[in-house]
XYZ file of C-alpha atoms in Angstrom:
633
model
C 133.134 79.460 82.455
C 136.295 79.500 84.679
C 136.219 81.176 87.997
C 139.298 83.186 89.031
C 141.310 81.699 91.872
C 143.104 83.576 94.538
C 146.397 82.178 93.287
C 145.761 83.209 89.603
C 144.975 86.721 90.732
C 148.130 87.073 92.796
C 150.158 85.836 89.916
C 148.591 88.242 87.472
C 148.900 91.107 89.859
C 152.594 90.471 90.190
C 152.927 90.464 86.531
C 150.841 93.436 85.309
C 150.267 97.086 85.932
C 147.024 98.209 84.256
C 146.846 101.783 83.400
C 143.699 102.786 81.469
C 140.655 101.409 79.819
C 138.995 103.260 76.857
C 135.649 101.702 76.334
C 133.175 102.458 73.553
C 129.579 100.979 73.955
C 126.984 101.101 71.207
C 123.476 100.673 72.777
C 121.632 101.160 69.425
C 122.260 97.797 67.891
C 118.874 96.157 68.899
C 117.088 94.547 71.626
C 119.289 91.606 72.259
C 122.987 92.694 71.941
C 125.203 95.720 72.016
C 128.635 96.569 70.660
C 131.681 96.717 73.025
C 135.146 97.981 71.967
C 137.818 98.132 74.487
C 141.305 99.505 74.462
C 143.438 98.466 77.525
C 146.729 100.018 78.149
C 148.921 98.023 80.531
C 152.501 97.133 81.356
C 154.156 93.737 82.067
C 156.796 93.858 84.658
C 158.637 90.854 83.263
C 158.239 88.410 80.322
C 155.272 86.056 80.912
C 151.807 84.764 79.973
C 148.456 85.873 81.257
C 144.869 86.184 80.175
C 142.050 88.778 79.771
C 138.409 87.950 80.574
C 135.365 88.359 78.396
C 131.937 86.656 77.876
C 130.845 87.802 74.451
C 128.028 86.770 72.088
C 130.670 87.238 69.352
C 134.347 88.095 69.561
C 135.000 89.892 66.282
C 138.701 90.888 66.621
C 141.534 91.157 69.016
C 144.875 92.886 68.511
C 147.819 93.088 70.802
C 150.297 95.891 70.086
C 148.736 96.110 66.655
C 149.110 92.447 65.896
C 146.019 90.379 65.457
C 145.106 87.483 67.740
C 142.999 84.538 67.012
C 139.388 85.231 68.337
C 139.018 81.317 68.313
C 141.571 81.168 71.172
C 138.964 82.352 73.566
C 138.388 79.479 75.997
C 135.321 79.964 77.863
C 135.673 83.475 79.394
C 139.476 83.671 78.990
C 141.501 84.981 76.111
C 145.150 83.974 76.489
C 147.917 86.644 76.138
C 151.040 84.450 75.516
C 154.649 85.493 75.385
C 154.187 89.006 76.760
C 157.378 90.922 76.863
C 158.413 93.314 79.822
C 157.093 96.758 78.977
C 154.056 98.665 77.789
C 151.275 97.064 75.799
C 147.871 97.867 74.153
C 145.118 95.355 73.841
C 142.104 96.165 71.512
C 139.085 93.919 71.689
C 135.918 94.330 69.418
C 133.009 92.212 70.614
C 129.200 91.912 70.404
C 127.668 91.359 73.795
C 124.370 90.045 75.051
C 121.967 92.080 77.201
C 120.885 90.364 80.397
C 117.266 89.831 81.484
C 118.351 88.451 84.915
C 120.200 91.319 86.509
C 123.905 90.803 85.831
C 126.130 92.442 83.270
C 124.134 95.014 81.150
C 120.536 94.460 82.163
C 117.690 95.535 79.729
C 114.162 96.337 80.902
C 111.062 97.531 78.955
C 108.561 99.265 81.228
C 104.983 97.629 80.739
C 103.555 100.917 81.788
C 104.659 103.039 78.874
C 106.842 100.849 76.637
C 110.015 102.835 77.472
C 113.348 100.828 77.725
C 116.186 101.154 80.179
C 119.529 99.446 80.584
C 122.034 99.501 83.483
C 125.108 97.601 84.598
C 125.635 95.474 87.615
C 129.286 94.307 87.456
C 129.842 93.135 90.887
C 132.547 90.463 91.476
C 132.949 89.062 88.085
C 130.220 90.345 85.714
C 132.225 93.060 84.101
C 133.136 90.363 81.593
C 129.620 90.525 80.222
C 130.007 94.119 79.265
C 133.683 94.581 78.137
C 137.031 92.931 78.191
C 138.980 93.231 81.450
C 141.616 92.002 83.828
C 138.894 91.338 86.230
C 140.223 91.351 89.743
C 139.856 94.131 92.519
C 143.594 94.911 92.958
C 144.209 95.829 89.275
C 142.773 99.335 89.506
C 142.857 101.576 86.453
C 141.433 104.813 84.967
C 138.279 104.156 82.983
C 137.169 106.437 80.058
C 133.728 105.567 78.723
C 131.926 106.628 75.532
C 128.374 105.399 75.121
C 126.167 105.681 71.922
C 122.507 105.648 72.812
C 119.178 106.463 71.282
C 118.533 110.150 70.861
C 115.957 110.431 73.647
C 118.094 108.680 76.255
C 120.279 110.102 78.970
C 123.400 108.151 79.828
C 124.668 108.146 83.353
C 128.128 106.935 84.449
C 130.617 107.169 87.234
C 131.366 110.691 86.408
C 130.093 113.780 84.654
C 129.129 113.092 81.015
C 128.847 115.371 77.901
C 126.608 114.575 74.977
C 127.020 115.276 71.261
C 125.217 113.504 68.328
C 123.888 110.818 70.434
C 127.327 109.800 71.939
C 127.906 110.411 75.624
C 131.508 110.780 76.772
C 132.299 110.495 80.531
C 135.128 112.246 82.256
C 137.968 109.738 83.014
C 137.587 108.179 86.461
C 140.151 108.085 89.189
C 141.716 104.648 89.741
C 138.947 102.172 90.480
C 138.426 98.486 90.313
C 136.690 96.891 87.275
C 133.613 95.755 89.273
C 132.792 99.426 90.135
C 132.383 100.683 86.558
C 128.749 101.655 85.947
C 126.467 102.784 83.074
C 122.743 103.475 83.293
C 120.964 104.636 80.154
C 117.431 105.362 79.163
C 114.814 108.124 79.223
C 115.309 108.809 82.887
C 113.270 111.216 84.912
C 115.891 113.207 86.804
C 115.875 115.610 89.765
C 119.152 117.543 89.875
C 120.797 119.831 92.276
C 124.217 120.840 93.657
C 125.826 120.483 97.118
C 129.238 121.753 98.166
C 130.041 122.415 94.537
C 129.197 118.959 93.145
C 126.243 117.933 91.074
C 123.831 115.544 92.819
C 121.061 113.753 90.903
C 118.174 111.425 91.417
C 116.902 109.304 88.592
C 114.061 106.827 87.946
C 112.068 105.612 84.952
C 109.470 108.048 83.627
C 106.532 106.132 84.875
C 107.700 106.542 88.429
C 108.346 110.326 88.093
C 105.336 111.474 90.231
C 106.532 109.201 93.132
C 110.135 110.262 93.005
C 109.172 113.902 92.880
C 107.067 113.512 95.998
C 110.000 112.139 97.926
C 112.805 114.072 96.266
C 113.248 116.669 99.064
C 113.505 113.947 101.718
C 116.000 111.941 99.650
C 118.108 114.958 98.902
C 118.054 116.131 102.531
C 119.264 112.757 103.775
C 121.922 112.577 101.108
C 123.195 116.095 101.915
C 123.005 115.364 105.741
C 125.060 112.121 105.432
C 127.484 113.696 102.966
C 128.245 116.493 105.408
C 128.520 114.188 108.339
C 131.046 112.015 106.529
C 133.171 115.011 105.776
C 133.162 115.762 109.509
C 134.368 112.129 110.253
C 136.763 111.590 107.379
C 139.882 113.674 106.527
C 139.787 112.588 102.849
C 137.158 114.564 100.846
C 134.522 112.765 98.682
C 136.799 111.349 95.871
C 134.685 111.597 92.782
C 133.285 114.444 90.655
C 129.514 113.868 91.001
C 126.928 111.929 93.039
C 123.969 110.324 91.223
C 121.542 107.790 92.697
C 119.637 105.953 90.128
C 116.548 103.716 91.107
C 116.581 100.977 88.490
C 114.061 98.277 87.744
C 114.497 94.460 88.360
C 117.508 95.033 90.514
C 118.804 91.870 92.160
C 120.355 93.504 95.209
C 119.228 96.316 97.533
C 121.844 98.799 96.088
C 125.272 98.923 94.555
C 128.049 101.315 95.509
C 129.292 102.227 92.062
C 131.469 105.400 92.665
C 129.533 108.512 91.565
C 126.549 106.442 90.387
C 124.858 104.366 93.195
C 122.095 102.124 91.808
C 119.167 101.136 94.059
C 116.107 98.742 93.422
C 113.325 101.040 92.381
C 111.101 99.628 94.942
C 112.607 102.325 97.095
C 110.566 104.852 95.085
C 107.508 104.388 97.150
C 104.177 104.252 95.315
C 101.868 104.187 98.250
C 101.767 104.981 101.984
C 104.601 103.537 103.882
C 105.712 103.458 107.552
C 108.413 105.627 108.948
C 110.424 102.524 109.592
C 110.405 101.802 105.832
C 111.555 105.414 105.158
C 114.346 104.778 107.783
C 115.323 101.683 105.902
C 115.662 103.580 102.668
C 117.622 106.235 104.399
C 120.024 103.714 105.950
C 120.688 102.157 102.464
C 121.492 105.676 101.266
C 123.936 106.229 104.169
C 125.405 102.649 103.720
C 126.171 103.159 100.054
C 127.655 106.563 100.650
C 130.051 105.179 103.191
C 131.303 102.851 100.334
C 132.678 105.773 98.568
C 135.417 105.840 101.007
C 135.475 102.238 102.323
C 135.190 100.116 99.168
C 135.649 102.552 96.386
C 138.460 104.846 97.555
C 140.207 102.051 99.431
C 139.288 98.687 98.069
C 139.839 95.146 99.167
C 142.750 93.399 97.684
C 140.869 90.050 97.330
C 137.445 88.820 98.173
C 138.382 87.308 101.688
C 138.188 90.861 102.960
C 134.685 91.607 101.673
C 133.734 92.389 105.403
C 136.046 95.482 105.062
C 133.489 96.841 102.520
C 130.338 95.607 103.936
C 130.702 95.584 107.685
C 132.140 99.143 107.617
C 129.422 100.499 105.429
C 126.697 98.786 107.636
C 128.221 100.172 110.810
C 128.841 103.652 109.402
C 125.374 103.796 107.775
C 123.588 103.150 111.010
C 125.754 105.379 113.042
C 125.813 108.310 110.621
C 122.000 108.242 110.023
C 121.519 108.381 113.805
C 123.885 111.368 114.183
C 122.780 113.300 111.093
C 119.174 112.868 110.367
C 115.765 112.675 112.153
C 116.109 108.910 112.304
C 117.687 108.765 115.689
C 116.610 105.219 116.730
C 118.271 103.327 113.803
C 120.316 100.991 116.072
C 117.042 99.675 117.399
C 116.071 98.504 113.885
C 119.566 97.098 113.453
C 119.207 95.118 116.755
C 115.929 93.699 115.793
C 116.218 92.919 112.193
C 119.924 92.835 111.145
C 121.515 91.277 114.186
C 119.055 88.352 114.066
C 120.221 87.837 110.577
C 123.802 87.529 111.865
C 123.014 85.324 114.847
C 121.101 82.936 112.676
C 123.931 82.607 109.989
C 126.623 82.296 112.733
C 124.902 79.262 114.423
C 124.552 77.236 111.316
C 127.059 74.561 110.090
C 127.898 76.936 107.311
C 129.143 79.730 109.599
C 132.442 81.360 108.769
C 134.727 83.984 110.399
C 133.949 87.689 109.736
C 137.384 87.735 108.028
C 138.194 84.311 106.629
C 141.717 83.238 106.323
C 141.328 82.624 102.660
C 138.728 82.604 99.971
C 139.950 80.355 97.245
C 137.988 81.718 94.245
C 135.260 84.125 93.165
C 132.601 81.418 93.456
C 133.576 80.825 97.098
C 133.460 84.570 97.699
C 129.780 84.763 96.877
C 128.953 82.444 99.661
C 130.253 85.095 102.297
C 127.722 87.721 101.406
C 125.618 86.972 104.391
C 124.508 88.060 107.870
C 128.067 87.418 109.145
C 129.743 89.820 106.669
C 127.150 92.460 107.079
C 125.509 92.345 110.545
C 127.971 90.430 112.667
C 130.912 92.449 111.144
C 129.076 95.749 111.875
C 128.348 94.529 115.389
C 132.022 93.804 115.882
C 133.011 97.193 114.640
C 130.457 98.798 117.013
C 132.173 96.707 119.798
C 135.536 97.887 118.610
C 134.448 101.523 118.810
C 133.140 101.068 122.377
C 136.557 99.377 123.286
C 138.816 101.805 121.556
C 136.624 105.032 121.754
C 135.448 106.720 118.715
C 138.271 109.309 118.654
C 141.025 106.548 118.215
C 138.877 104.549 115.847
C 138.294 107.402 113.461
C 141.991 108.340 113.797
C 142.872 104.760 112.681
C 140.313 104.977 109.739
C 141.651 108.213 108.481
C 145.206 106.845 108.624
C 143.867 103.859 106.541
C 142.411 106.257 104.025
C 145.512 108.317 103.783
C 147.788 105.249 103.252
C 145.680 103.398 100.758
C 143.637 105.888 98.779
C 142.779 104.872 95.244
C 144.581 101.598 96.061
C 143.857 98.263 97.822
C 144.249 97.069 101.351
C 143.971 93.993 103.454
C 142.838 93.193 106.967
C 146.389 93.363 108.110
C 146.627 96.904 106.758
C 143.435 97.878 108.414
C 144.371 96.454 111.841
C 147.928 98.082 111.572
C 146.363 101.435 110.881
C 144.013 101.187 113.819
C 146.894 100.012 116.094
C 148.835 103.135 115.061
C 146.157 105.216 116.848
C 145.995 103.509 120.188
C 148.029 101.670 122.806
C 145.507 98.844 122.870
C 146.362 95.447 121.450
C 144.188 95.578 118.233
C 145.780 92.661 116.637
C 144.725 90.363 119.612
C 141.152 91.859 119.408
C 140.981 91.129 115.760
C 142.159 87.544 116.194
C 139.537 87.091 118.868
C 136.609 88.750 117.014
C 137.276 88.381 113.294
C 139.041 85.067 113.010
C 136.619 83.057 115.092
C 133.057 81.764 114.581
C 129.989 81.387 116.715
C 128.089 83.601 119.304
C 129.211 84.112 122.964
C 126.686 83.801 125.736
C 126.746 86.107 128.751
C 124.870 85.167 131.933
C 124.683 87.218 135.038
C 125.039 85.859 138.557
C 123.726 87.993 141.430
C 124.846 87.089 144.895
C 123.507 88.710 148.131
C 125.885 90.572 150.307
C 125.562 92.517 153.594
C 122.932 95.079 154.535
C 120.774 94.195 151.561
C 123.411 94.789 148.893
C 124.328 92.565 145.969
C 127.321 91.732 143.779
C 127.398 90.841 140.063
C 129.533 88.325 138.236
C 129.054 87.449 134.541
C 129.672 83.908 133.182
C 130.951 83.941 129.681
C 130.430 80.967 127.312
C 132.849 81.820 124.602
C 136.283 83.354 123.968
C 135.903 86.897 122.911
C 136.484 89.967 125.211
C 133.437 92.202 125.537
C 133.080 95.691 126.732
C 129.331 95.906 127.745
C 126.882 97.896 129.886
C 124.859 96.233 132.530
C 121.605 98.183 133.031
C 120.215 98.251 136.541
C 116.404 98.982 136.478
C 114.132 99.626 139.468
C 110.389 99.853 139.556
C 108.923 103.262 139.508
C 107.165 103.722 142.885
C 105.506 107.112 141.847
C 101.885 107.778 141.049
C 102.060 106.494 137.496
C 103.732 103.193 138.283
C 103.971 100.564 135.640
C 107.383 101.722 134.602
C 111.050 100.576 135.008
C 113.551 103.322 135.707
C 117.241 103.120 134.867
C 119.283 103.401 138.085
C 122.649 103.061 136.546
C 124.617 101.418 133.671
C 127.763 99.727 134.827
C 130.513 99.429 132.209
C 132.255 96.068 132.337
C 135.223 94.495 130.579
C 134.676 90.794 130.209
C 135.909 88.206 131.162
C 135.558 89.742 134.520
C 136.631 87.570 137.532
C 135.922 89.902 140.510
C 132.370 90.407 141.685
C 131.164 93.991 140.959
C 128.996 95.598 143.699
C 125.608 96.834 142.462
C 123.877 97.991 145.676
C 120.377 96.869 146.278
C 119.074 94.184 143.970
C 117.460 95.778 140.927
C 114.138 94.587 139.484
C 115.920 93.895 136.191
C 119.579 93.507 135.424
C 120.209 93.672 131.703
C 123.551 92.749 130.144
C 124.590 94.401 126.932
C 122.269 97.218 127.571
C 122.737 99.569 124.632
C 123.508 96.665 122.399
C 127.243 97.491 122.015
C 128.414 93.969 121.678
C 127.517 90.951 119.703
C 126.507 88.170 122.188
C 123.507 86.399 123.430
C 122.395 87.378 126.944
C 120.511 85.627 129.636
C 118.636 86.744 132.655
C 118.830 85.837 136.398
C 115.477 84.324 137.576
C 114.109 87.442 139.222
C 115.039 89.613 136.153
C 113.329 87.138 133.970
C 110.080 87.403 135.827
C 110.261 91.214 135.599
C 110.733 90.917 131.790
C 107.700 88.684 131.446
C 105.501 91.007 133.504
C 107.013 94.575 132.780
C 108.890 94.474 129.475
C 106.752 97.322 127.956
C 107.744 99.481 130.914
C 111.304 99.819 129.850
C 111.870 103.508 128.819
C 114.149 103.166 125.745
C 113.361 101.255 122.508
C 117.017 99.900 122.104
C 116.765 98.433 125.641
C 113.485 96.678 124.741
C 115.179 95.372 121.487
C 117.939 93.812 123.535
C 115.318 92.142 125.774
C 113.289 90.878 122.872
C 116.467 89.565 121.209
C 117.329 87.733 124.463
C 113.888 86.167 124.552
C 114.217 85.117 120.895
C 117.662 83.484 121.614
C 116.267 81.644 124.542
C 113.513 80.046 122.389
C 115.942 79.207 119.667
C 118.244 77.547 122.223
C 115.494 75.582 123.828
C 115.647 77.496 127.112
C 112.310 79.308 126.809
C 109.086 77.640 125.681
C 107.782 78.945 122.333
C 104.379 79.540 123.903
C 105.932 81.670 126.665
C 107.442 83.997 124.036
C 104.009 84.293 122.406
C 102.371 85.079 125.726
C 104.960 87.812 126.339
C 104.285 89.320 122.893
C 100.516 89.172 123.459
C 100.918 91.039 126.728
C 103.527 93.698 125.691
C 103.543 94.235 122.019
C 100.334 96.192 121.861
C 102.000 98.789 124.068
C 105.150 99.054 121.978
C 105.710 102.383 120.169
C 108.669 101.328 117.960
C 107.554 99.828 114.759
C 110.821 98.088 113.994
C 110.344 96.137 117.295
C 106.807 95.371 116.315
C 107.682 94.010 112.994
C 110.595 91.998 114.318
C 108.600 90.404 117.095
C 105.706 89.658 114.784
C 107.910 88.165 112.190
C 109.550 85.805 114.645
C 106.248 84.928 116.364
C 104.569 84.041 112.952
C 107.531 82.611 110.959
C 109.143 80.531 113.733
C 106.897 80.224 116.750
C 103.614 79.340 115.103
C 104.983 77.808 111.825
C 107.947 75.808 113.141
C 108.380 75.453 116.821
C 104.882 74.387 117.935
C 103.257 70.950 117.621
C 100.269 70.648 115.230
C 97.988 70.476 118.236
C 99.341 73.722 119.804
C 99.343 75.612 116.447
C 95.596 76.574 116.227
C 95.574 78.219 119.665
C 98.815 80.186 118.857
C 97.459 81.355 115.573
C 94.345 82.690 117.462
C 96.577 84.482 119.964
C 98.649 85.967 117.139
C 95.407 87.185 115.423
C 94.144 88.720 118.585
C 97.487 90.528 119.061
C 97.319 91.843 115.530
C 93.690 93.099 115.995
C 94.754 94.820 119.252
C 97.653 96.537 117.477
C 95.405 97.759 114.721
C 92.722 98.926 117.048
C 95.145 100.874 119.268
C 96.680 102.479 116.105
C 93.262 103.456 114.662
C 92.121 104.862 118.144
C 95.320 106.965 118.423
C 96.447 105.107 121.459
C 99.790 104.228 119.810
C 100.772 106.951 117.434
C 104.223 105.495 116.907
C 102.768 102.840 114.759
C 100.768 104.962 112.367
C 101.726 105.402 108.699
């Protein structure tokens, strides 16, 4: 099968305007295949040749403007359309298509619990060709009108509101969307339905999971409503589709997919046993992330796959930020710092690293390689840094300009930066070059020099090339009756590179760069601060501050500047006192997966495993005894 190249996509986009797809699917034809009939109305701007993509089990017939084409002309996944004349055209394709059992195209699943069967689409990037014929690239948006024949006891969900008559479900025509965003989910779904702000909302899962979905439905809908309302406070453009369904589907390869109006989630998010609050927070973040895509990804779509970060980084940033602002999950950036940023840091220090926004992605196969911690976590960190640098007011003004200029169309990085620049006097283009076109992680190291009368001054060494707006947290020891705590004296806001020394008064017990985790950088400690961390880390008052410290220790181990055993000793001393479960999980994961399994010698490993076992027993005991309520289920 041929992959689509960037040059081919540009050539086709210059030739064609695609208006409307009318798609008829018949899901009653058996367990292995389904029927797919497609009518594509499009226009050629000039005379020329092109092709349409399709991966059929059998191509029965093709007609162009009423004239039959030879089905045998199908070459792999490409059907040539030769000698097109300038003007309007109609292409009709009748095909038999295969169900997938591996998650792409039209996936079919039979529930072993009750024997019920479900199908759903996952068309991302280039898998629409497994369901219907298409000019399959993101910048050839069109209206999609779907009709689906299904067994009598099935419900069919699509991107919009559907009506059913005699086993045939007809969906309202979509606004202009990209081919990879078309969605169908069909089966005997269990559904929970409501309305919000005049729009139908729905939750759906297979019938065997009905009791578990019902138990969590109020929580899921509350989060959905809260995020929906918060996005409408942030964005000038209203939600652009006619309904909002969330379907929890089986055997899903990804975490979720942002199909407009019909978001699909892996049905492991329908919890079947007791889970931690951190797991509920993760599910809530995925809900917020996918909803953000309704604007950034669905309303405004990338022009080509080199700008995938415009989808994923934005949704990642906005999901965490909006969840923090609109729901009871107010410490989401701690979870991001511990679990997601480490994903970005690791990916960015491998030989396979790439810029957040690559200069060019040559084809669709190459595009898949960029779905990693850089496009998600590093890109979201860069956006968080951009907000800290621009201010949220100017950032949102630029975002809303972007939506207004490109709604139901496509945009590039250059468009995005131009729209942000229109809202500020700052040089956003230079910022983008420094942050989005480069690779690697900067390292920030504090230098504290003594001055007169017991005062000190701070300078920061920067190994790297990016500008950073960061906070330096100054922490003193609590000298009160309780003791054992570190108290924030002040957060200094620094723009790096900084050449002048910054007065900081008396020497703090701990100086922490990037306090608040607003930038993407590795941070180091001065010697006295490092000793404070080793002895008093659990005395820091805020979980996000502790997450920054744990990340710094992790990076020091990874870079060979801190002995693995020293990290494990610090975890043994302070993790039993930790109240944030995301931190506990992140530290334990690093300690077990990297420290004990990879970084220690065979001779050192038994003692390290014993230490880790003692640590876990201590955590469990303190949880059971009620000493650490933050870690309970």
